[in-house]
Coordinates of C-alpha atoms and ligand atoms in Angstrom, one line a residue:
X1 CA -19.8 -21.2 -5.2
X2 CA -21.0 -17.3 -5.7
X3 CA -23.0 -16.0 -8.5
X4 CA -21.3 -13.0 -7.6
X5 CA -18.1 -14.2 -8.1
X6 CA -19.3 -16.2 -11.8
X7 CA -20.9 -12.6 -12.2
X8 CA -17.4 -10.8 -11.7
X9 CA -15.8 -13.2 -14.2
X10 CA -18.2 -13.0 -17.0
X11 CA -18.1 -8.9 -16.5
X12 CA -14.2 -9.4 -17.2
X13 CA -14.5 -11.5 -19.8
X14 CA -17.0 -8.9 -21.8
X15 CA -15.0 -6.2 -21.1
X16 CA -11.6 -8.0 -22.4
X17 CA -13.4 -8.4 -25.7
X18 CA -14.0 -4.7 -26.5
X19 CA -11.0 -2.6 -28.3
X20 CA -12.0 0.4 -27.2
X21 CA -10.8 1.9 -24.1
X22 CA -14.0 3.0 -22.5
X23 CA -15.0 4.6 -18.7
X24 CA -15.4 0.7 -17.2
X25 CA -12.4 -0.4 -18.4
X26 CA -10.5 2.6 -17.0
X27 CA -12.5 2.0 -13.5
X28 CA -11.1 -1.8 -14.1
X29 CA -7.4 -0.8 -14.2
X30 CA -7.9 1.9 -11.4
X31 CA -8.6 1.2 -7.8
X32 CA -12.2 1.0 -7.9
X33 CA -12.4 -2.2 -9.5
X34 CA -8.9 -3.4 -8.5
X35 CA -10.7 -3.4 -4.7
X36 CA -12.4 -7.2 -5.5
X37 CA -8.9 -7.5 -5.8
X38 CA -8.4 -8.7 -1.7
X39 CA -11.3 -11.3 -2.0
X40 CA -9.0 -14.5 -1.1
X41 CA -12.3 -17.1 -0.8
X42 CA -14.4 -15.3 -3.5
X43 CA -17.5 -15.1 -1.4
X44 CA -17.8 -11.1 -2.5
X45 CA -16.9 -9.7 0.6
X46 CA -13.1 -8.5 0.5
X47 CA -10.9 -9.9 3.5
X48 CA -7.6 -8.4 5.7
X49 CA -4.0 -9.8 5.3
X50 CA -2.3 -8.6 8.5
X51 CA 1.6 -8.9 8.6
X52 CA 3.6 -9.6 11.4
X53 CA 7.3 -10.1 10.2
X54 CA 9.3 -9.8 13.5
X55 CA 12.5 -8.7 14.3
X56 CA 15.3 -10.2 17.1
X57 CA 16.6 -7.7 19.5
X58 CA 19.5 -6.7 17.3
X59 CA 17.6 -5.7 14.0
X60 CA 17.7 -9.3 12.2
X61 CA 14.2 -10.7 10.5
X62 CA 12.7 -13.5 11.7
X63 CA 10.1 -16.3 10.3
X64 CA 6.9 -14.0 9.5
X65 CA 3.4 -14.6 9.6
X66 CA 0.0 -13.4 7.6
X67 CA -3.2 -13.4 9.5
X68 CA -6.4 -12.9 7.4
X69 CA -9.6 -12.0 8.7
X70 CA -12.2 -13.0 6.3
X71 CA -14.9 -10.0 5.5
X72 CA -19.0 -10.6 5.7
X73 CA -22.0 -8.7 6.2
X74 CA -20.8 -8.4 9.0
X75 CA -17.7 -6.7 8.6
X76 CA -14.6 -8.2 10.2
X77 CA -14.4 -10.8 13.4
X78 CA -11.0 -12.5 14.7
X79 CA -13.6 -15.7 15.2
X80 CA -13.1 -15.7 11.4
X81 CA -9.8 -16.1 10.4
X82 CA -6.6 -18.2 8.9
X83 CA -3.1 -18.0 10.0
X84 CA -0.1 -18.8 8.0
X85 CA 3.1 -19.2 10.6
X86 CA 6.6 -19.3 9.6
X87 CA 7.2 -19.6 13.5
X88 CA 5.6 -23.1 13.6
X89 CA 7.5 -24.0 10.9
X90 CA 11.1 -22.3 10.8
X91 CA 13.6 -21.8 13.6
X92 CA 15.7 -18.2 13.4
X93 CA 18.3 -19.6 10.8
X94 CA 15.4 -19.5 8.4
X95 CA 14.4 -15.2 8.9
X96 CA 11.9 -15.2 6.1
X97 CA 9.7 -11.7 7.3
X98 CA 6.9 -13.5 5.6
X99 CA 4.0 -11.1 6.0
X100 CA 6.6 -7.8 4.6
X101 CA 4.8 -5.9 2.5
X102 CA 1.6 -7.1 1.5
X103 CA -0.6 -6.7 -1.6
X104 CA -3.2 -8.9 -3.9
X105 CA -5.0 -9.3 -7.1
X106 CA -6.1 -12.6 -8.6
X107 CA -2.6 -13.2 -10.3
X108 CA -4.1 -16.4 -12.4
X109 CA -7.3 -15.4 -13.2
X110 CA -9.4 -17.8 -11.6
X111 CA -12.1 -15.3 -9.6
X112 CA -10.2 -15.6 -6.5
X113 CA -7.7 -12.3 -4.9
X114 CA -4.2 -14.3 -4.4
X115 CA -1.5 -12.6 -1.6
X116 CA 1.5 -11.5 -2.1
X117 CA 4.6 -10.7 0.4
X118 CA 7.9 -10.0 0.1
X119 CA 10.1 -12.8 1.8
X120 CA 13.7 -12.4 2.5
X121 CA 14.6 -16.3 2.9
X122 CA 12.7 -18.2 0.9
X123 CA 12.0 -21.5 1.9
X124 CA 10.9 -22.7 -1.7
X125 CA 14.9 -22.4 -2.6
X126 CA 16.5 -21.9 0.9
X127 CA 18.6 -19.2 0.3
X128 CA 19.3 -15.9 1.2
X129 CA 17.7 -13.1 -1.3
X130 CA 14.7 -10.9 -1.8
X131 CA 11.9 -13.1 -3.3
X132 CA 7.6 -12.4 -4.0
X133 CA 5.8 -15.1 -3.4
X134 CA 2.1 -15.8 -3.9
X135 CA -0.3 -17.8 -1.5
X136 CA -3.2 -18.9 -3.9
X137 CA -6.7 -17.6 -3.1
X138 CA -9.8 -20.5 -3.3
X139 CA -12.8 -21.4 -2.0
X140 CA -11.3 -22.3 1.4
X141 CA -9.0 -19.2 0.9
X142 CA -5.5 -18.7 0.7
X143 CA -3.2 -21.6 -0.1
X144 CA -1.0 -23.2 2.9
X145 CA 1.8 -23.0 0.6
X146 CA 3.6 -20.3 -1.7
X147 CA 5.4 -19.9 -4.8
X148 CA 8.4 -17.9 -5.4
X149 CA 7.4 -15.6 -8.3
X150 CA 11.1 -14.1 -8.7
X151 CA 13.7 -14.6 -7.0
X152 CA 15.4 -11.0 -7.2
X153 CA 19.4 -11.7 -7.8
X154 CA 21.9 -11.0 -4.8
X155 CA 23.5 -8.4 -5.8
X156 CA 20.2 -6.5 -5.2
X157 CA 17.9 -4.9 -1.9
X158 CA 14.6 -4.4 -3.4
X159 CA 12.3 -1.8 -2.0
X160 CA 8.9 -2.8 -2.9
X161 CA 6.6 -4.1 -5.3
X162 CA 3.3 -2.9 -6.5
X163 CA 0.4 -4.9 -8.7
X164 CA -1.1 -3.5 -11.7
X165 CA -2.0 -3.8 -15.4
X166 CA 0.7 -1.7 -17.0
X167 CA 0.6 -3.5 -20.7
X168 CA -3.2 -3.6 -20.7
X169 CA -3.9 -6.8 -21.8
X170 CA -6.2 -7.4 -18.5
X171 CA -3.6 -9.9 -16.9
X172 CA -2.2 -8.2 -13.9
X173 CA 1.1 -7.6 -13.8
X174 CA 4.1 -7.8 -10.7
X175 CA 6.6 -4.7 -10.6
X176 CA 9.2 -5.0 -8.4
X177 CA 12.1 -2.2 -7.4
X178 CA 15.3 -2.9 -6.9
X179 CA 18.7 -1.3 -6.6
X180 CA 22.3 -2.6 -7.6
X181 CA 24.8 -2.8 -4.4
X182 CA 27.4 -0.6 -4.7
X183 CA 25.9 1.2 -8.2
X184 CA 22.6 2.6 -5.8
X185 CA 21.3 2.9 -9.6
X186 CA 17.3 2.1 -9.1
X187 CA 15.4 -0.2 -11.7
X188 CA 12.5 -1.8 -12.1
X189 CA 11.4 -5.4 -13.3
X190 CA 8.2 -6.0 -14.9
X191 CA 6.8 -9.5 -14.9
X192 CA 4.1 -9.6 -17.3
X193 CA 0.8 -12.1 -16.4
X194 CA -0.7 -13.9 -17.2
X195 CA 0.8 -16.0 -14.4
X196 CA 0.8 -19.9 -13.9
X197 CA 0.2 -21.7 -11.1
X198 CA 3.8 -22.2 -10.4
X199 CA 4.2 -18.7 -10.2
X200 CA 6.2 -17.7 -13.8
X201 CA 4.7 -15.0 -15.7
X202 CA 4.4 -14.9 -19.4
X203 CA 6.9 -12.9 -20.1
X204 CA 9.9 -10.0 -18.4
X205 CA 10.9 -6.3 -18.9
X206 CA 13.0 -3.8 -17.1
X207 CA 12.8 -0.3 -16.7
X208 CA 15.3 2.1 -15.0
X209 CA 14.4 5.5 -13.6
X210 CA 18.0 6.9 -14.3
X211 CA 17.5 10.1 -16.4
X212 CA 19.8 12.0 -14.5
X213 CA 21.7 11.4 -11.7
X214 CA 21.9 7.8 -10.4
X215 CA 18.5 7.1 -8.3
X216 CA 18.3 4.8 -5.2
X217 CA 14.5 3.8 -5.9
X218 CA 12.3 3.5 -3.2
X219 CA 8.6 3.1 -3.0
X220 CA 6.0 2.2 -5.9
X221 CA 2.4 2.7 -6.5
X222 CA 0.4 1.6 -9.6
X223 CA -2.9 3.4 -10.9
X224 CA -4.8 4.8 -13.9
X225 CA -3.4 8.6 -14.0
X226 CA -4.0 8.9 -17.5
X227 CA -7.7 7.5 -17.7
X228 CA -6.5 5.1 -20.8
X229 CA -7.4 1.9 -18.7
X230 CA -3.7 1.2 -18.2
X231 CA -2.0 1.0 -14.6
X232 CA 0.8 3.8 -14.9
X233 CA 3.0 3.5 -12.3
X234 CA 4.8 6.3 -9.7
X235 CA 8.2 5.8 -8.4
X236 CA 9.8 7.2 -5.6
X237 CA 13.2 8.1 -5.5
X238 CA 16.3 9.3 -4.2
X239 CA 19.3 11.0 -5.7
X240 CA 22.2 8.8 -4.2
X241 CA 24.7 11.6 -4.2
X242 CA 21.9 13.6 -2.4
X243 CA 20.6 11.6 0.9
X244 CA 18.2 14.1 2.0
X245 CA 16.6 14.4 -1.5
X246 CA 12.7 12.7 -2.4
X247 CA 11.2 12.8 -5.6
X248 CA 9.0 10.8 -7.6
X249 CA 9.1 9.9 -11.2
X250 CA 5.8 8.9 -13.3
X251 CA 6.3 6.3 -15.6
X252 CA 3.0 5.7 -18.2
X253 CA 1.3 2.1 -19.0
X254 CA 1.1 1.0 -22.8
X255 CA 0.5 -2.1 -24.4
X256 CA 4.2 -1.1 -25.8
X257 CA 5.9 -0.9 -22.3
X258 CA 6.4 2.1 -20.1
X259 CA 6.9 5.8 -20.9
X260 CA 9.9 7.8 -19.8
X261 CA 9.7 8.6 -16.4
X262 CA 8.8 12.3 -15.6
X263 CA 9.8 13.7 -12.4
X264 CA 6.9 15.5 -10.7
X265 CA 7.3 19.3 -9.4
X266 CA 5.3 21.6 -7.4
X267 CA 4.0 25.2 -9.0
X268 CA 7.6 26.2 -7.8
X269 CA 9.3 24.0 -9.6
X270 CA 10.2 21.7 -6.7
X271 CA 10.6 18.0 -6.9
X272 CA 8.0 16.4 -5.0
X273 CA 8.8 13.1 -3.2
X274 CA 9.0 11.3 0.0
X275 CA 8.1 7.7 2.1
X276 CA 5.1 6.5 0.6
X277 CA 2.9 6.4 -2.7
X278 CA -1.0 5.9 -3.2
X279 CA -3.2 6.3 -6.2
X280 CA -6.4 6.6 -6.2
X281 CA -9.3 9.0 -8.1
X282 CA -10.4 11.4 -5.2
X283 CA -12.2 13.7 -7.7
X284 CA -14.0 11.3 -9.6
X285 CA -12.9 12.6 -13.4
X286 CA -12.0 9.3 -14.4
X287 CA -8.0 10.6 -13.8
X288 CA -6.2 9.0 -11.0
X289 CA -4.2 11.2 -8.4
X290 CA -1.0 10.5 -7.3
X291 CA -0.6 11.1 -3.5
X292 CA 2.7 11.3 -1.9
X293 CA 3.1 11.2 1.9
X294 CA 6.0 13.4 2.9
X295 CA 6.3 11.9 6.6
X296 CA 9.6 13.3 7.0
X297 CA 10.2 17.4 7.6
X298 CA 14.2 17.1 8.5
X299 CA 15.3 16.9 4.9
X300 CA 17.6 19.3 3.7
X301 CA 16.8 19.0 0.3
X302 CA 15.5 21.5 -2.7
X303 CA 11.8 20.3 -1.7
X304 CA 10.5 23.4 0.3
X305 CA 7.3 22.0 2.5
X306 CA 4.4 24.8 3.0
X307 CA 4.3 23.8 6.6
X308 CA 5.9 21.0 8.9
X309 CA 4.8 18.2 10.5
X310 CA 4.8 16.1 7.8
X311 CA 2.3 16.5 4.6
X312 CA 0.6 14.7 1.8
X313 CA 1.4 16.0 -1.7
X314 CA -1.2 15.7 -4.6
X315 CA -0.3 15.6 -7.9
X316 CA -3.4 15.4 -10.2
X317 CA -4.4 13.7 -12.8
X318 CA -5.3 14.1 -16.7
X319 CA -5.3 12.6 -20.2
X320 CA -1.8 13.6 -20.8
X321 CA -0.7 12.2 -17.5
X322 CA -0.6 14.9 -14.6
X323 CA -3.3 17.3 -15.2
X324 CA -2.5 20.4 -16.9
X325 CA -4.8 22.3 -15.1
X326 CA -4.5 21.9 -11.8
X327 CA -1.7 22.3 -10.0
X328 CA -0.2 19.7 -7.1
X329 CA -0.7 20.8 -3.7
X330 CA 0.7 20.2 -0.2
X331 CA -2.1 19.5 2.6
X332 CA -1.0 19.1 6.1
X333 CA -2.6 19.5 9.6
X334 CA -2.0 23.6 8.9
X335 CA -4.6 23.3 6.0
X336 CA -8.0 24.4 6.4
X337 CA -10.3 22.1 8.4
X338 CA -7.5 19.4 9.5
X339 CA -7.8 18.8 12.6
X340 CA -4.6 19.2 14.3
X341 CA -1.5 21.1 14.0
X342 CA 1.5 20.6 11.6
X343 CA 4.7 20.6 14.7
X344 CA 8.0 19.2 13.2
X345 CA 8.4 15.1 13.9
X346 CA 4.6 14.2 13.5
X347 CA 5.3 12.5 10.8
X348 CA 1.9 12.8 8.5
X349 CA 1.8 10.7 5.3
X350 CA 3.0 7.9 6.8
X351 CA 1.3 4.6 6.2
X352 CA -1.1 5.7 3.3
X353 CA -3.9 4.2 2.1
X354 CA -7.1 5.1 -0.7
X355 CA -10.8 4.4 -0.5
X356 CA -14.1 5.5 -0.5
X357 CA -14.8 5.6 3.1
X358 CA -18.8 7.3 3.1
X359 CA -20.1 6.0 -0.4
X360 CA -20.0 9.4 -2.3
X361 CA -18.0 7.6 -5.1
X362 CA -15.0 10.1 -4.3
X363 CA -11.7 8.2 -3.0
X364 CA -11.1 9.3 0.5
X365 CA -7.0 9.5 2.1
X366 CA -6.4 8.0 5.0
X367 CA -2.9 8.7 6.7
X368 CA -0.7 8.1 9.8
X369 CA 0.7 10.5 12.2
X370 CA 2.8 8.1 14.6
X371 CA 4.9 11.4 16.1
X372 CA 1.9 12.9 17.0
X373 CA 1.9 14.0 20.9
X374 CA -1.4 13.8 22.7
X375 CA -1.2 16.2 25.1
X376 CA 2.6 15.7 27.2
X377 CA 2.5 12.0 25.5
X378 CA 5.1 12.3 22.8
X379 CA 4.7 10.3 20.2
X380 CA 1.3 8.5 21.0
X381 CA 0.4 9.3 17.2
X382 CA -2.9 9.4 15.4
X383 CA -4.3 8.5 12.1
X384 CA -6.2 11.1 9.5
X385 CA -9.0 10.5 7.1
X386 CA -9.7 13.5 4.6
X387 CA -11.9 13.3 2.3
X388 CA -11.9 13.5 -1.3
X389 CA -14.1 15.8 -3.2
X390 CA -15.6 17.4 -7.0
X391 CA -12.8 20.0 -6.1
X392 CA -10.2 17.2 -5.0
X393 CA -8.7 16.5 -1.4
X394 CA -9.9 18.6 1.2
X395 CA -9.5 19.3 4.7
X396 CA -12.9 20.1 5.1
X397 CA -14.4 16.9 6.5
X398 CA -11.4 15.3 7.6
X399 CA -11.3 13.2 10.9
X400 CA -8.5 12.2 13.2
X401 CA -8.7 8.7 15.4
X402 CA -6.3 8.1 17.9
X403 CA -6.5 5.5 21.3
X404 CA -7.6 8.3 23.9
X405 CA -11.1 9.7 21.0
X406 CA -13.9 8.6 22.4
X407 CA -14.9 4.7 21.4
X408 CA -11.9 3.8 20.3
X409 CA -10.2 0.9 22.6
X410 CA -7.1 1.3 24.3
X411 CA -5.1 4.2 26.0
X412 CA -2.5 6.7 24.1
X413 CA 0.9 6.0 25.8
X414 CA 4.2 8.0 25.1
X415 CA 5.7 6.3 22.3
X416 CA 3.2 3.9 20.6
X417 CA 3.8 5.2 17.2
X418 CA -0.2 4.8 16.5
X419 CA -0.7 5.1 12.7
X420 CA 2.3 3.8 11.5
X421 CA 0.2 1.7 9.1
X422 CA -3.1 1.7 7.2
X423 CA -5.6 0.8 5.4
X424 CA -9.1 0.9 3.9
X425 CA -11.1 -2.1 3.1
X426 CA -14.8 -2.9 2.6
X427 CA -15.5 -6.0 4.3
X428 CA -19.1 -6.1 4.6
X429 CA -19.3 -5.2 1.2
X430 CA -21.6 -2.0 1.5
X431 CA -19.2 -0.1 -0.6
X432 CA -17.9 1.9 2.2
X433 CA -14.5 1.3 3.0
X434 CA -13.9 0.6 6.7
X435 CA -10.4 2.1 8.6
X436 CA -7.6 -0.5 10.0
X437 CA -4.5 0.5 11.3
X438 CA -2.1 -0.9 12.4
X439 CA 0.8 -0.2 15.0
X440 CA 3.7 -2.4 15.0
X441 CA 5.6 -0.2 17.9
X442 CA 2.8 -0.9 20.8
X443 CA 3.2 -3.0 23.7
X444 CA 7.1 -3.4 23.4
X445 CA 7.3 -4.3 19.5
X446 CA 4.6 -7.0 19.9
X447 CA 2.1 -4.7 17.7
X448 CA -1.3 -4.3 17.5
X449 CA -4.0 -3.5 15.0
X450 CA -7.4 -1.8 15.4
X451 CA -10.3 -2.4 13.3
X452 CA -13.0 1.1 12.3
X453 CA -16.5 0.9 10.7
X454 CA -17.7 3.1 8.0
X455 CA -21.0 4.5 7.7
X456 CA -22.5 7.2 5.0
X457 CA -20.6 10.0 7.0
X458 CA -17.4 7.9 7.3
X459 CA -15.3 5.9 9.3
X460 CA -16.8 6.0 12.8
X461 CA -14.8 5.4 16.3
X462 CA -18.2 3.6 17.5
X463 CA -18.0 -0.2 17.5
X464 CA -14.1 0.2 16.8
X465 CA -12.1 -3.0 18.2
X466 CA -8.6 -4.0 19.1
X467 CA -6.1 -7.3 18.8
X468 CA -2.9 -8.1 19.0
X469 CA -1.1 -11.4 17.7
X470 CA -2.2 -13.4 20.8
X471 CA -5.7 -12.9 20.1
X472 CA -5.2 -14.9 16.5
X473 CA -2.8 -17.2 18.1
X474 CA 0.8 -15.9 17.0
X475 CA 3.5 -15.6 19.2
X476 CA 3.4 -12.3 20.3
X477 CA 6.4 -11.4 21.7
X478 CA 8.4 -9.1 19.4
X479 CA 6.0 -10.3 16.8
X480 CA 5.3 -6.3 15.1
X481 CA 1.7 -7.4 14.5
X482 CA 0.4 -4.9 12.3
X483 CA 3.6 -3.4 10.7
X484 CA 1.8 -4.4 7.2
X485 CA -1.3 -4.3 6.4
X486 CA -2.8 -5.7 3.0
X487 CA -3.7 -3.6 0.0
Ligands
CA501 CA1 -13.9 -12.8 1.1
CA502 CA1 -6.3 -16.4 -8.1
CA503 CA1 -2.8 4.8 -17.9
CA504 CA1 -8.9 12.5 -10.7

């Protein structure tokens, strides 16, 4: 149907043909380009998968359902929208948390941004057991039905998954984590695309993180640190003998599989780690930054935080990997020109997400703070966007949302848990990436998600809109509409 999307392909196809890594193949493997990535119907305008994988009262999954809302110039509308329901389909005895954990990329090549989601029951083979499955993006978007792309074995919990190209042959590749019961020692498996339409990739690897100690591995992330035009990827991780311990591990791309993973350390020789991983380019050197959200400040661990509250860790980077020249820093509500103050239990650097969010070409941050109070609400929470810079993240700039700033739909009540997800996604194709967040907690665990336009000085409370499961026509009761949000 689009030119644009014929365009997209032919660009691809050129680029595929050269040998030498150059600057648009490195903006290919990196965010930047990866962002036509959540185009499900290939009309140019990238769309919102929305997650709702409920829970019963006592902890238990439950069928799961993905929501998109399809982008245009206009930006996003519920009126525009498909709904793929486990509920209507599955009873309880089938819990698959469909809608866990969602990312894309266009897994077969065709031009069209295919989703993936963790499941837990799989109704492809019925069983118990960690699975990724794909719902195929065309014309009319995503595919009713899924594949299974692995089914992870039992004697694993898997922690995530991340999509990337880490051998650089253009196909994007699936990398899932995983962790042995009983053994807690973390690995990862590499399926390598290109991928067929049943789901099987072309061929396998595995990688472990265990250097040292054994590892519980924990959160993934896939980006171009290097500038080589390879996804690397950064792993989170925990020592298993040490609970309260974070740190994260990179691990380079290469047409010859991964690197060794390297544990990154502050200037004081402290392991950096925590929840969540992003990577993105924020200073626009062609070197992708790793940025770790460090929600948590009750760890007793060797990692010694500037300040509490939570904080985002940046670790920079260069053509050897993380630059050599500029050191990792910690940036939290205490920094200059956050708005805000870091008190212990905010919880910032939860829920992040990258993207250009004013159309300066520098990656912006945005991040959750769901145990921020408002005032003598605790826990109402709020979400930060700072922005990226020549010099890097910054505080100056930044901007905080939450349901009681001015425009933005709603009313802050003690313990919504606001922020607990994000993301950052161009809908309207202007090349400014638009705020959603989502918050799982509000209204009793039925969730809800709010919707923020961007304009050449950012994301912008005015015209900002609210839904909740209901509104697309899930059941909403317990639903956690909003606890994932595509990327
Ligand atoms: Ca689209
Ligand atoms: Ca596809
Ligand atoms: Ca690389
Ligand atoms: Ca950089």
């Amino acid at each position: 149907m689009s030119k644009r999307r014929l365009a997209l392909a032919a660009a691809v196809a050129v680029t595929a043909a050269l040998t030498v890594p150059m600057a648009a193949q490195a903006a290919e493997a990196g965010p930047a380009a990866s962002r036509l990535h959540d185009d499900f119907n290939g009309d140019g305008y990238p769309d919102l998968a929305i997650g709702a994988p409920p829970k019963n009262s006592a902890g238990t999954l439950k069928p799961g359902a993905v929501t998109v809302l399809y982008g245009s110039a206009n930006g996003l509308s519920t009126s525009r929208r498909q709904v793929l329901d486990d509920s209507k389909v599955y009873d309880e005895s089938h819990p698959t948390g469909y809608g866990s954990d969602l990312q894309s990329t266009d897994l077969d090549g065709d031009g069209y941004a295919d989703l993936l989601s963790l499941v837990h029951w799989s109704p492809v083979d019925g069983d118990p057991g960690n699975t990724v499955t794909v719902n195929w993006g065309g014309p009319q978007g995503l595919s009713a039905d899924r594949d299974n792309l692995v089914r992870l074995p039992d004697s694993t919990w898997t922690t995530g998954f991340t999509v990337g190209d880490v051998d650089g042959d253009r196909h994007p590749d699936v990398i899932t984590l995983g962790n042995e019961y009983g053994v807690e020692d973390g690995y990862g498996d590499v399926l390598n695309g290109p991928f067929d339409r049943s789901g099987s990739p072309a061929r396998t690897s595995t990688f472990t993180i265990d250097t040292d100690n054994f590892q519980i591995a924990r959160t993934i992330a896939a980006g171009d640190v290097n500038g080589d035009g390879i996804a690397d990827l950064a792993v989170g991780a925990q020592d298993s003998e040490e609970p309260d311990s974070r740190k994260t591990a990179l691990l380079l791309g290469g047409s010859q599989g991964l690197s060794a993973p390297v544990w990154l350390r502050d200037p004081n020789g402290h392991r950096m780690g925590g929840e969540d991983l992003a990577i993105g380019d924020l200073n626009k050197d062609g070197y992708a930054e790793i940025v770790i959200g460090h929600p948590n400040d009750f760890y007793d661990s060797d990692l010694e935080l500037p300040t509490k509250g939570g904080a985002l860790g940046v670790v920079y980077g260069g053509p050897n990997g993380v630059s050599t020249t500029r050191k990792p820093v910690w940036i939290n509500q205490d920094t200059a020109g956050v708005p805000g103050a870091g008190e212990r239990g905010d919880g910032m650097g939860t829920g992040l997400s990258i993207g250009d969010t004013d159309g300066d070409g520098y990656q912006d941050v945005a991040t959750g703070l769901p145990g921020e109070d408002l005032g003598t609400l605790a826990d109402a929470g709020s979400v930060l966007v700072l922005r990226g810079g020549a010099h890097g993240l910054t505080g100056t700039g930044a901007k905080t949302f939450h349901q009681n700033t001015t425009d933005v739909p709603g009313t802050a009540e003690k313990n919504d848990r606001f922020g607990a997800a994000t993301t950052l996604v161009d809908a309207d194709g202007d090349k400014r990436y638009g705020l959603v967040v989502g918050d799982p907690a509000e209204n009793a665990n039925n969730g809800s998600v709010w919707v923020f336009a961007a304009t050449s000085r950012g994301i912008t409370a005015s015209g900002s809109f609210t839904f909740g499961a209901a509104t697309v026509g899930v059941t909403p009761t317990g639903a956690r509409f909003g606890a994932s949000l595509g990327d």
